[in-house]
Coordinates of C-alpha atoms in Angstrom, one line a residue:
X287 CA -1.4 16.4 33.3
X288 CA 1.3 14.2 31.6
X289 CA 1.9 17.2 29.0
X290 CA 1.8 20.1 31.3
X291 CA 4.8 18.2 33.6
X292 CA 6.6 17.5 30.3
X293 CA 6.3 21.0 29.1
X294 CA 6.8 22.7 32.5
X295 CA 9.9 21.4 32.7
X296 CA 11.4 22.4 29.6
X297 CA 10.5 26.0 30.4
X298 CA 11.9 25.6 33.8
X299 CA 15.2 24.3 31.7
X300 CA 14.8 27.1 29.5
X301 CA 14.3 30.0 32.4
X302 CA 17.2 28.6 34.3
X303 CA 19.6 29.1 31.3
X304 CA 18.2 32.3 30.3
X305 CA 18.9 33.8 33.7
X306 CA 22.4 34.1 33.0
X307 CA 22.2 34.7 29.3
X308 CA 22.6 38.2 27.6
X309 CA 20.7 40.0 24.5
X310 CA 22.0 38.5 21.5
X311 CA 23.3 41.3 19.4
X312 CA 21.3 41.3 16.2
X313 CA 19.8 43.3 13.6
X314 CA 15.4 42.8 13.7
X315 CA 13.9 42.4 10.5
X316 CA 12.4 39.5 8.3
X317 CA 14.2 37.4 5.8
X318 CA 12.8 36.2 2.9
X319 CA 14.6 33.2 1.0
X320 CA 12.9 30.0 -1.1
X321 CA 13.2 27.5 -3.7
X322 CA 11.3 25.9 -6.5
X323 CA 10.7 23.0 -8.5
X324 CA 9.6 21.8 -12.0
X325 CA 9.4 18.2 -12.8
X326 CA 8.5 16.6 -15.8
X327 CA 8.4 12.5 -16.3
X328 CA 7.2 9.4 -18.1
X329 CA 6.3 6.2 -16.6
X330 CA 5.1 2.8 -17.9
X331 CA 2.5 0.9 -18.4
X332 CA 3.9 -1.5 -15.5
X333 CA 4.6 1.5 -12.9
X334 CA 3.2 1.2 -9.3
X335 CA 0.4 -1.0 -10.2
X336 CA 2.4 -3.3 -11.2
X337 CA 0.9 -6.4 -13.5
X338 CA -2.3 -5.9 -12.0
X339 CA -5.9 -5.9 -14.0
X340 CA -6.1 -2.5 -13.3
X341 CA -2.7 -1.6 -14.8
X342 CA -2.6 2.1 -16.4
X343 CA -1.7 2.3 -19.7
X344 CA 2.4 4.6 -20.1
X345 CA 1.5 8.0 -18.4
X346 CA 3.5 11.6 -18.8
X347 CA 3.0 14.0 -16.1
X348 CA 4.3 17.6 -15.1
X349 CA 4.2 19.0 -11.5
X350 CA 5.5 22.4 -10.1
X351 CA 5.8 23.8 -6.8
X352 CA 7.5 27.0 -5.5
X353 CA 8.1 27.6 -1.3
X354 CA 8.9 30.4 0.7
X355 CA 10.5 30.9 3.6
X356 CA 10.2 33.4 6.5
X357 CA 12.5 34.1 8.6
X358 CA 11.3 37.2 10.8
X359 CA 14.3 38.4 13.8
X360 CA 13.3 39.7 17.3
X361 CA 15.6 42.5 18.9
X362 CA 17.3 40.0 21.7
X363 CA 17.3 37.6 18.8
X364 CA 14.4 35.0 19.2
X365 CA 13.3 34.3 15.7
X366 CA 10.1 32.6 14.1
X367 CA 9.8 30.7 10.9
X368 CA 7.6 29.9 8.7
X369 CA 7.3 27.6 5.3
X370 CA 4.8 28.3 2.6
X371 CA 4.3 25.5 -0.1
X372 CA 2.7 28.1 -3.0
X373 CA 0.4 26.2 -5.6
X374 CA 2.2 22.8 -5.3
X375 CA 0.2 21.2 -8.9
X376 CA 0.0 18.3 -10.8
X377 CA -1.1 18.6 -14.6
X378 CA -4.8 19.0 -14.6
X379 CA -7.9 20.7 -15.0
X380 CA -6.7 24.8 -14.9
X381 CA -10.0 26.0 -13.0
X382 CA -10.1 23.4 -10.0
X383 CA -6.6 21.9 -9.9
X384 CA -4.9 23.4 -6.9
X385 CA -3.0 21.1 -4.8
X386 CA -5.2 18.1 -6.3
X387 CA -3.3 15.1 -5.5
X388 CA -0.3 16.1 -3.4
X389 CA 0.5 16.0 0.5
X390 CA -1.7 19.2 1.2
X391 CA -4.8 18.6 -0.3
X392 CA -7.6 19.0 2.0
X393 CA -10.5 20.7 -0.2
X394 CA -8.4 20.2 -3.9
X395 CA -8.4 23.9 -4.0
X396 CA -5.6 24.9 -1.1
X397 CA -3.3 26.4 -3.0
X398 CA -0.8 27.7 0.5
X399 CA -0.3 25.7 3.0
X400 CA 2.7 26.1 6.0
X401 CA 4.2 23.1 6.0
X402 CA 6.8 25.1 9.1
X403 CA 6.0 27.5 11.7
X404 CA 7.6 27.7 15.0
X405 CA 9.5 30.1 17.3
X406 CA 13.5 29.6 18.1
X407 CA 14.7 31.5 21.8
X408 CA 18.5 31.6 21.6
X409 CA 19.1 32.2 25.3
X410 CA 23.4 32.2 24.5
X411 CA 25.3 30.8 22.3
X412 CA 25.2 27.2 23.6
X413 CA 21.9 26.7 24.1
X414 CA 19.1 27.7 21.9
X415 CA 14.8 26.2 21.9
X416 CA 12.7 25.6 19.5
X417 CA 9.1 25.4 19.8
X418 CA 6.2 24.6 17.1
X419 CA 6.1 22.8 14.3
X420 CA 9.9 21.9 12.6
X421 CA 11.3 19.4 10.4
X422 CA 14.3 17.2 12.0
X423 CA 16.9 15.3 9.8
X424 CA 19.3 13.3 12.2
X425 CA 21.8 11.6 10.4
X426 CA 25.2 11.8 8.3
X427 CA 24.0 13.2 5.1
X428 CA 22.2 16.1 4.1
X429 CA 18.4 16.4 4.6
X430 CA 16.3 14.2 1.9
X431 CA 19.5 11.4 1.7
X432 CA 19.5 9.9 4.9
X433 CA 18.6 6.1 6.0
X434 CA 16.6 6.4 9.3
X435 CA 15.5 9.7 10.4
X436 CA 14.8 12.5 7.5
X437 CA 13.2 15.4 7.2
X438 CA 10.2 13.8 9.7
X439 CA 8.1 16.8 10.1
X440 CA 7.0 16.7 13.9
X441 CA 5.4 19.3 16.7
X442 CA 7.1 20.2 20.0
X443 CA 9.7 21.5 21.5
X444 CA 13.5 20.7 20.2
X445 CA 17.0 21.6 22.4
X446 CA 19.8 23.0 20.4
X447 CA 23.1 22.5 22.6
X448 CA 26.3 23.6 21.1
X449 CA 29.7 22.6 23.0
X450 CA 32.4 23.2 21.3
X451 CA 32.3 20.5 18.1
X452 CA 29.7 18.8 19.8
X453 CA 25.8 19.4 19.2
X454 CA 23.5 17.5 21.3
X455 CA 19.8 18.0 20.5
X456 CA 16.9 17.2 23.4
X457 CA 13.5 16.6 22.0
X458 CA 9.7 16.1 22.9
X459 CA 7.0 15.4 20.1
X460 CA 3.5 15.4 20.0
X461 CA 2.4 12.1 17.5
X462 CA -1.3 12.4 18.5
X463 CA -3.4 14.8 20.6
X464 CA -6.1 13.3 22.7
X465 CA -7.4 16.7 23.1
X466 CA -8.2 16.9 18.9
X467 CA -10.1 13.6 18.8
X468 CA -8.6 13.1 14.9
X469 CA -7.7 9.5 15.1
X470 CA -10.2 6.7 14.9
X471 CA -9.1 5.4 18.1
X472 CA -9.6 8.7 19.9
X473 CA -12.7 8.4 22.5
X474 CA -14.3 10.6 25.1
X475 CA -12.0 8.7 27.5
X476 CA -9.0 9.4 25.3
X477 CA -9.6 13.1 26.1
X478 CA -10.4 12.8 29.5
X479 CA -7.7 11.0 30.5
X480 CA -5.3 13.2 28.3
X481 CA -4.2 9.2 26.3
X482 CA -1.6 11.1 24.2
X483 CA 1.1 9.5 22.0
X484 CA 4.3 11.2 22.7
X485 CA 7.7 11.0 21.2
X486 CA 11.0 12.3 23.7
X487 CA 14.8 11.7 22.8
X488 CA 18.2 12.8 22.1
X489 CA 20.6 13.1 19.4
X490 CA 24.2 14.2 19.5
X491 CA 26.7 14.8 17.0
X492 CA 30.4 15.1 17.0
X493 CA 32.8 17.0 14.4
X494 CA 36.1 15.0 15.4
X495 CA 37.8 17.0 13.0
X496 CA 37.5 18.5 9.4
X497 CA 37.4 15.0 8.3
X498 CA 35.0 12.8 10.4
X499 CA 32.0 13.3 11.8
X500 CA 29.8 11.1 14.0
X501 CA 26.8 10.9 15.9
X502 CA 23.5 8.9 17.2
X503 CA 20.1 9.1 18.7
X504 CA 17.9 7.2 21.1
X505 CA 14.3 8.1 21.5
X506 CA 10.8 6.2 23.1
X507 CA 7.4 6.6 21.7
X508 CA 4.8 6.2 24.5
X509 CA 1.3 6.0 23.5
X510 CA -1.5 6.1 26.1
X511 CA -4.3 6.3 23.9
X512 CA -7.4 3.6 24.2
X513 CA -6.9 0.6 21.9
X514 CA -10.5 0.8 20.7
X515 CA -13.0 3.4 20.3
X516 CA -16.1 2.5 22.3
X517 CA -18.7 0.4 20.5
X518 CA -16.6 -0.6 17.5
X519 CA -16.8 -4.6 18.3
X520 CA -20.8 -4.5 19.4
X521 CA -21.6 -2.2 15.8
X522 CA -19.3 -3.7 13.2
X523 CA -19.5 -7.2 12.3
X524 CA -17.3 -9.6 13.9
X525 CA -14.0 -10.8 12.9
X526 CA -15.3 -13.9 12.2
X527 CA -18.2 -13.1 9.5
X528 CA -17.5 -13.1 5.7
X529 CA -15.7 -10.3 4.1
X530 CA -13.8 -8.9 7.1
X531 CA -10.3 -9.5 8.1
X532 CA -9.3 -8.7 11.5
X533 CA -5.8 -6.9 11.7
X534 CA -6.0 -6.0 14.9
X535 CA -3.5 -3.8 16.2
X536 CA -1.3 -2.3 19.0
X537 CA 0.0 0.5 20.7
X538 CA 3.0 2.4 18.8
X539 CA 5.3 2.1 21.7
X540 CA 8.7 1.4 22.4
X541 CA 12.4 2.7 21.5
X542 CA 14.4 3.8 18.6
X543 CA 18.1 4.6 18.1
X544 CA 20.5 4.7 15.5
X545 CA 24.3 5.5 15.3
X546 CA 26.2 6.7 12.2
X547 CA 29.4 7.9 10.6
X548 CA 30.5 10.7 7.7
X549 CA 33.9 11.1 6.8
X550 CA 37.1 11.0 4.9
X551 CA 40.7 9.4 4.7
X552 CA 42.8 10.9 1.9
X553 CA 40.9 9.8 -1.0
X554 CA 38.9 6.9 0.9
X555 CA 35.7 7.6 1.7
X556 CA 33.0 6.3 4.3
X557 CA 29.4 6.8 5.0
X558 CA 27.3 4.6 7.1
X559 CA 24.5 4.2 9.8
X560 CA 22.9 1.2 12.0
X561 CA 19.3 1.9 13.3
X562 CA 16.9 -0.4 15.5
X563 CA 13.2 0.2 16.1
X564 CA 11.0 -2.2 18.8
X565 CA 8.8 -4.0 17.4
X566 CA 5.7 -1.8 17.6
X567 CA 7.4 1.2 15.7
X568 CA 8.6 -1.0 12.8
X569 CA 7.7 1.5 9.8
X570 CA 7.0 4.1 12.1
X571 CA 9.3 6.5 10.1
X572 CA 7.2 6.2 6.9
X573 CA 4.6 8.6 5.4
X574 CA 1.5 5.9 6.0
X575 CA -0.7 7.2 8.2
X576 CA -1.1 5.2 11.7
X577 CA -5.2 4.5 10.8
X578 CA -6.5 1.6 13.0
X579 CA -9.2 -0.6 13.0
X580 CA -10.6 -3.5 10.3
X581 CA -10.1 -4.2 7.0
X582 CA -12.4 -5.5 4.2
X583 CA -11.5 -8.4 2.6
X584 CA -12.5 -9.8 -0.8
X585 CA -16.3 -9.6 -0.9
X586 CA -17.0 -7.4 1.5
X587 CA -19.5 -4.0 0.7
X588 CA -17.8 -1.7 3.9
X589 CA -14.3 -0.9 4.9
X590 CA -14.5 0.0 8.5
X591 CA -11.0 1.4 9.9
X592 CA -8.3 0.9 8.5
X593 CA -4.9 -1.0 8.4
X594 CA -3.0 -0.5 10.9
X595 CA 0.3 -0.3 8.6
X596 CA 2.8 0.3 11.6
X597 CA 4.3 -2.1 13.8
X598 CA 5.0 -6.1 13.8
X599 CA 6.1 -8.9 16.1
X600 CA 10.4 -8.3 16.4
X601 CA 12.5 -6.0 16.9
X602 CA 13.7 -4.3 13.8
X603 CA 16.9 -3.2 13.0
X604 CA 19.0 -2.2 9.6
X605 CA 22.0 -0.6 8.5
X606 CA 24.0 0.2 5.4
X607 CA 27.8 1.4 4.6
X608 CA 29.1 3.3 1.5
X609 CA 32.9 3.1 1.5
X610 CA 33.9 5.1 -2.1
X611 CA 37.2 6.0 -3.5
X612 CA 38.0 9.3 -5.4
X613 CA 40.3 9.3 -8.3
X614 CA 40.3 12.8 -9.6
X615 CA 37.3 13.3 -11.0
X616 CA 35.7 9.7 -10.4
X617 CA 33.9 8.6 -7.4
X618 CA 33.5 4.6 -7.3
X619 CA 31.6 3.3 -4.4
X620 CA 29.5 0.6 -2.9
X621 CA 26.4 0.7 -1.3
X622 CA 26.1 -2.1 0.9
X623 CA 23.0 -3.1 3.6
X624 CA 20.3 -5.0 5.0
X625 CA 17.2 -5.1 6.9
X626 CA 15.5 -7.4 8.8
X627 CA 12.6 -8.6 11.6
X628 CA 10.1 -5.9 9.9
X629 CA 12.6 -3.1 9.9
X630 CA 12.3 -0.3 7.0
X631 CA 14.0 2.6 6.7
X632 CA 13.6 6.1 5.8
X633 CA 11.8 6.4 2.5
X634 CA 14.6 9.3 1.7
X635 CA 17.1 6.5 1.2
X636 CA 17.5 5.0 -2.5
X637 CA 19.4 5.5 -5.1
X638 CA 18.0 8.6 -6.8
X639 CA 16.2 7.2 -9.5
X640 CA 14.1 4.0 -9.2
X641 CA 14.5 3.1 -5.7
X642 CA 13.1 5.0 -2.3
X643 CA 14.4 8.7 -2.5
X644 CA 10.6 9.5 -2.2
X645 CA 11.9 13.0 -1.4
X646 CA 14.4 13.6 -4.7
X647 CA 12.7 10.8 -7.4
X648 CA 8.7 11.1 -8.3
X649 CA 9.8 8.3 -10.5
X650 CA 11.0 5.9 -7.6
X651 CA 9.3 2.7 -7.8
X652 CA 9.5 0.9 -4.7
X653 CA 10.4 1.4 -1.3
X654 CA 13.5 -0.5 0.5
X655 CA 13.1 -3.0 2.7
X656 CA 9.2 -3.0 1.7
X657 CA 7.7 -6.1 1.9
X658 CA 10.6 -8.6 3.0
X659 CA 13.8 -8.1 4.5
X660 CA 16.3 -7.0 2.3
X661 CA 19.8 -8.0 1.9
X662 CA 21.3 -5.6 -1.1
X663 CA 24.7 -4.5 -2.8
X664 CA 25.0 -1.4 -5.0
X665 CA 27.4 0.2 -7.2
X666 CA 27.3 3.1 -7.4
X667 CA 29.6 5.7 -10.6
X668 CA 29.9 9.4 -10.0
X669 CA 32.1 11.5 -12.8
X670 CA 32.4 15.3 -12.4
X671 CA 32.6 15.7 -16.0
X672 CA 33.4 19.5 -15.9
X673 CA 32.3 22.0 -13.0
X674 CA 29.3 22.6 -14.3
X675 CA 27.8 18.9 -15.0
X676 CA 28.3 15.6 -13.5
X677 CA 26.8 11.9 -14.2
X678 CA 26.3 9.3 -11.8
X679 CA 25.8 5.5 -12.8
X680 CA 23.8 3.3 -10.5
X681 CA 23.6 -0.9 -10.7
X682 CA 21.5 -2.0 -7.5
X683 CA 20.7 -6.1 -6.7
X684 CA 18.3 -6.5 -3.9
X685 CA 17.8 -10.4 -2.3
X686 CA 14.0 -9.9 -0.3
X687 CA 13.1 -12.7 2.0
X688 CA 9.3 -11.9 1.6
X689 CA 7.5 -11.7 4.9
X690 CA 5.0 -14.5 5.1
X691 CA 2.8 -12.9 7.5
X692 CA 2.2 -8.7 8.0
X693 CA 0.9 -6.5 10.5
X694 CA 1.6 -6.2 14.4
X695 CA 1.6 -10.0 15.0
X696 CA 3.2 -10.9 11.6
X697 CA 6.6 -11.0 10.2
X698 CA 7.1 -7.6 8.9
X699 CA 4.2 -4.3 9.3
X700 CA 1.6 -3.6 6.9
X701 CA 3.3 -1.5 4.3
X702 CA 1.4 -0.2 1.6
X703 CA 3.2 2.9 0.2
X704 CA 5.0 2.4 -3.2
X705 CA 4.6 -1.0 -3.0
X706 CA 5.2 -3.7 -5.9
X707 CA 3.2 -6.1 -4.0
X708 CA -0.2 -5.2 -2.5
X709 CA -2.4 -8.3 -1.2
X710 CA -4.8 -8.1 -3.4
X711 CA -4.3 -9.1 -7.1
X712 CA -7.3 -9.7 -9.7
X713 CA -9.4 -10.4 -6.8
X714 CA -7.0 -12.7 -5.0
X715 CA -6.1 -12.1 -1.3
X716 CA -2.6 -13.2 -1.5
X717 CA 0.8 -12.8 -0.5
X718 CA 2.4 -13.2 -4.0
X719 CA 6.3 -12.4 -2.3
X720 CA 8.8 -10.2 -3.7
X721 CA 11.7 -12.7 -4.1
X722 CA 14.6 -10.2 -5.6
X723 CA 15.1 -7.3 -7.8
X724 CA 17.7 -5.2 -9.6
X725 CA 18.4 -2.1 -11.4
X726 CA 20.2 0.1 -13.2
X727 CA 19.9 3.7 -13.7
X728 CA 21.7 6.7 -14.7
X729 CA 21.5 11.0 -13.9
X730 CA 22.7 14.1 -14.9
X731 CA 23.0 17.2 -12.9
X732 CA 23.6 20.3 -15.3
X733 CA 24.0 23.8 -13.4
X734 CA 22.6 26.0 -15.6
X735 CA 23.4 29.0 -13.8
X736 CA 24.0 29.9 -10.3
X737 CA 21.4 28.6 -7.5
X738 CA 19.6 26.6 -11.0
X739 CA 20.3 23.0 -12.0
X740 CA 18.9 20.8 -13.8
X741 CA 18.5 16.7 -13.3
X742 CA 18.0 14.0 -16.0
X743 CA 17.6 10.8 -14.9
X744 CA 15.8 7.2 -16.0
X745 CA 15.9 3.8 -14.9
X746 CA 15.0 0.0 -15.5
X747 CA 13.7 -2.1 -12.1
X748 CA 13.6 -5.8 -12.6
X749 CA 11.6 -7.6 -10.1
X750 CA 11.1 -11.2 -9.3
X751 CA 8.0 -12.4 -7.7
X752 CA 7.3 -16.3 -6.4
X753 CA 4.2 -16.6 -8.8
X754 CA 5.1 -20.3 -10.2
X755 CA 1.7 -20.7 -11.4
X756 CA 0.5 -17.5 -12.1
X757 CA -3.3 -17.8 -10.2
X758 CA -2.9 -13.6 -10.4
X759 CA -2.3 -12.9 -13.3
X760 CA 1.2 -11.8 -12.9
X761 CA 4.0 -11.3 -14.8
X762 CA 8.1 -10.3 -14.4
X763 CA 7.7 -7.8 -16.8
X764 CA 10.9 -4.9 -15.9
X765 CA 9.8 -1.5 -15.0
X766 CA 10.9 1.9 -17.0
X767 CA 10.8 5.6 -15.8
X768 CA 12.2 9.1 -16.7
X769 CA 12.1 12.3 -15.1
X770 CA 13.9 15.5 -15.7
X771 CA 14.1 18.2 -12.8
X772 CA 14.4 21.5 -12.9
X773 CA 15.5 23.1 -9.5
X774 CA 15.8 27.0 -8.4
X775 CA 16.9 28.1 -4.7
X776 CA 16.4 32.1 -4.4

């Protein structure tokens, strides 16, 4: 019932708008536009599993990927669109290796998946709705940069409000369906009472003038479903019996926001952002999926559940500014931030090479503000060396309180995704702690030709861990990674 009262009344918003709007004059038809990708990269011996046992020895690997988007035009202008992700491949084997080891992979032989489709009603010029599934990017860079909120691909229903130089954006998400009984603490119940977990906001933006731009967001994630699925205590062993580890867990719910700023003052320049999440959506902005249940500790034959990976005991919050400074054709900057109580931010924010950028780097090799609150300074060399190429210079230092306890009643959530420090080490359950790190790294862009460029880049991460005595088998060995990066937008 809670959905069809949600839903009813942004149609009702919708219908009342559209009563006094007029047929958009446009021309029907179907667009068809796209990009693709080609990466090639080495990484160490060191990468990702980081002085563990189980180390890999140095590894080169190629992936590819082309998209295409559709774009097809109603009469009175309403417009669908849709995103096809065309043989997205790793190097593999050539007669089974579609979409083996990427997002998509369902049977390892998908080679299309829609990643977008949904249905935009323009009912005037100011106000225009979006329905489906979409990709939002809230924040003051462009999509795959930003700190908080990037490129989270979501379903619902999405306002489009244009005053002026203002844009203000409504928004209702679906995070889990009760009615599809996917998540393992889904229950008969779940779908009889309609236990949904639902996501409903705003976000505006302001273009002061040519120069400045600013904007924000506040949101609230309520989640109805059941805490556990019936029977899991009376069929699993107990918390308390060898080789299981009770997480435990809670509900995903509570509020988000975030404020931020993009502009210019003769050749000063600023970017920055500030962003708080309650304690129960503490990495909720992360690609980890929101599994729930127990989790086998050393010794143990099952794994039952999973980790529940979002949420911790405080309120969250974090924040960065870059102030740079142009002198013809050098950019000098610093990237200055923090994080803390459990906060982390968007994966999408690094430095392009060796840190986050999930989205832009395959050779990114941690996450910031995983594992520990971070307190980091960056600086950060851009030259346009002639129109067609341009090097950027990055030297980041990173001071990490580690969190001593994880998971919704410890210090920080139960992070797991590109991850230097993962609990378990040669068979020890411990919490080794990430103490600091730095790095330096370097990239080229090179536009080949128009719509075509081409990215070199490598890096050096150096972390420190508080191992005095070594019980893991540990070691502060630095980590190196290069990549080059062919892009194509058509």
């Amino acid at each position: 019932m809670k959905k069809v009262l949600l839903t009813g009344a942004a149609l009702m918003l919708a219908s009342g708008v559209a009563s006094t709007a007029s047929a958009a004059a446009v021309e029907p038809g179907v667009k068809i536009t796209g990009d693709a990708r080609v990466r090639l990269y080495y990484a160490d011996d060191q990468f990702r599993t980081y002085g563990t046992a189980s180390a890999q020895d140095s590894q080169t690997n190629m992936d590819s990927r082309v998209r295409v988007n559709l774009t097809g035009t109603a009469a009175g202008g309403a417009y669908a669109k849709v995103r096809l992700r065309i043989a997205e491949s790793n190097m593999g084997d050539f007669d089974t290796e579609y979409s083996n080891g990427n997002t998509f992979r369902s049977n390892g032989r998908s080679n299309v998946v829609a990643d977008l489709a949904y249905v935009g009603i323009p009912f005037n010029d100011q106000f225009t709705l979006e329905l489906g599934r979409y990709r939002s990017t809230y924040g003051p860079q462009p999509s795959s940069y930003n700190f908080f909120y990037d490129d989270v691909n979501l379903t619902g229903a999405k306002g489009i409000i244009k005053l002026d130089k203002v844009e203000i954006n409504p928004f209702i998400e679906w995070m889990e369906e009760a009615q599809n009984g996917d998540d393992v603490t889904s229950s008969s119940l779940d779908k009889l009472q309609d236990n949904d977990e639902i996501r409903f906001g705003v976000h505006a933006k302001a273009q002061l003038n040519k120069d400045w731009l600013i904007g924000g967001m506040i949101g609230y994630q309520m989640d109805n479903r059941n805490e556990r699925r019936a029977g899991v205590l009376t069929t699993l062993p107990t918390a308390t019996q060898k080789g299981y580890q009770d997480l435990g867990w809670q509900e995903n719910e509570g509020f988000f926001g975030s404020l931020y700023v993009n502009g210019k003052s003769g050749n000063f320049g600023l970017i920055g952002e500030i962003a708080v999440t309650d304690n129960s959506l503490n990495n909720f902005n992360s690609w980890e999926e929101d599994a729930q249940g127990y989790s086998s500790a050393p010794g143990a034959t099952t794994l039952a559940g999973g980790v529940d990976t979002i949420g911790s005991k405080d309120t969250g919050y974090g924040g960065y500014i870059f102030p740079n400074y142009q002198i013809n054709k050098l950019n000098i900057g610093l990237n200055l931030g923090f994080t803390a109580n459990g906060f982390q931010p968007d994966g999408a924010f690094g430095d392009g090479v060796m840190l986050g950028t999930i989205d832009n780097s395959v050779i990114s090799a941690i996450r910031i503000g995983d594992y520990g609150d971070w307190l980091w300074g960056g600086l950060v060399v851009s030259y346009q060396v002639k129109e067609d190429l341009k090097l950027t210079g990055n030297f980041f230092y990173a001071d990490i309180d580690s969190w001593g306890t994880k998971g919704p009643d410890g210090d920080g959530p139960y992070t797991t995704f590109r991850s230097l420090n993962p609990t378990n080490r040669n068979g020890y359950n411990l919490d080794l702690g990430l103490e600091s790190a730095w790095t330096i790294s370097g990239i080229m862009q090179y536009t080949i030709q128009k719509n075509l460029n081409l990215f070199l880049s490598a890096g050096y991460l150096k972390p420190e861990f508080d191992n005095a005595y070594n019980i893991a088998g540990l070691d502060d060995d630095g980590i190196f990674a290069a990549a080059s990066r062919l892009e194509l937008k058509f």
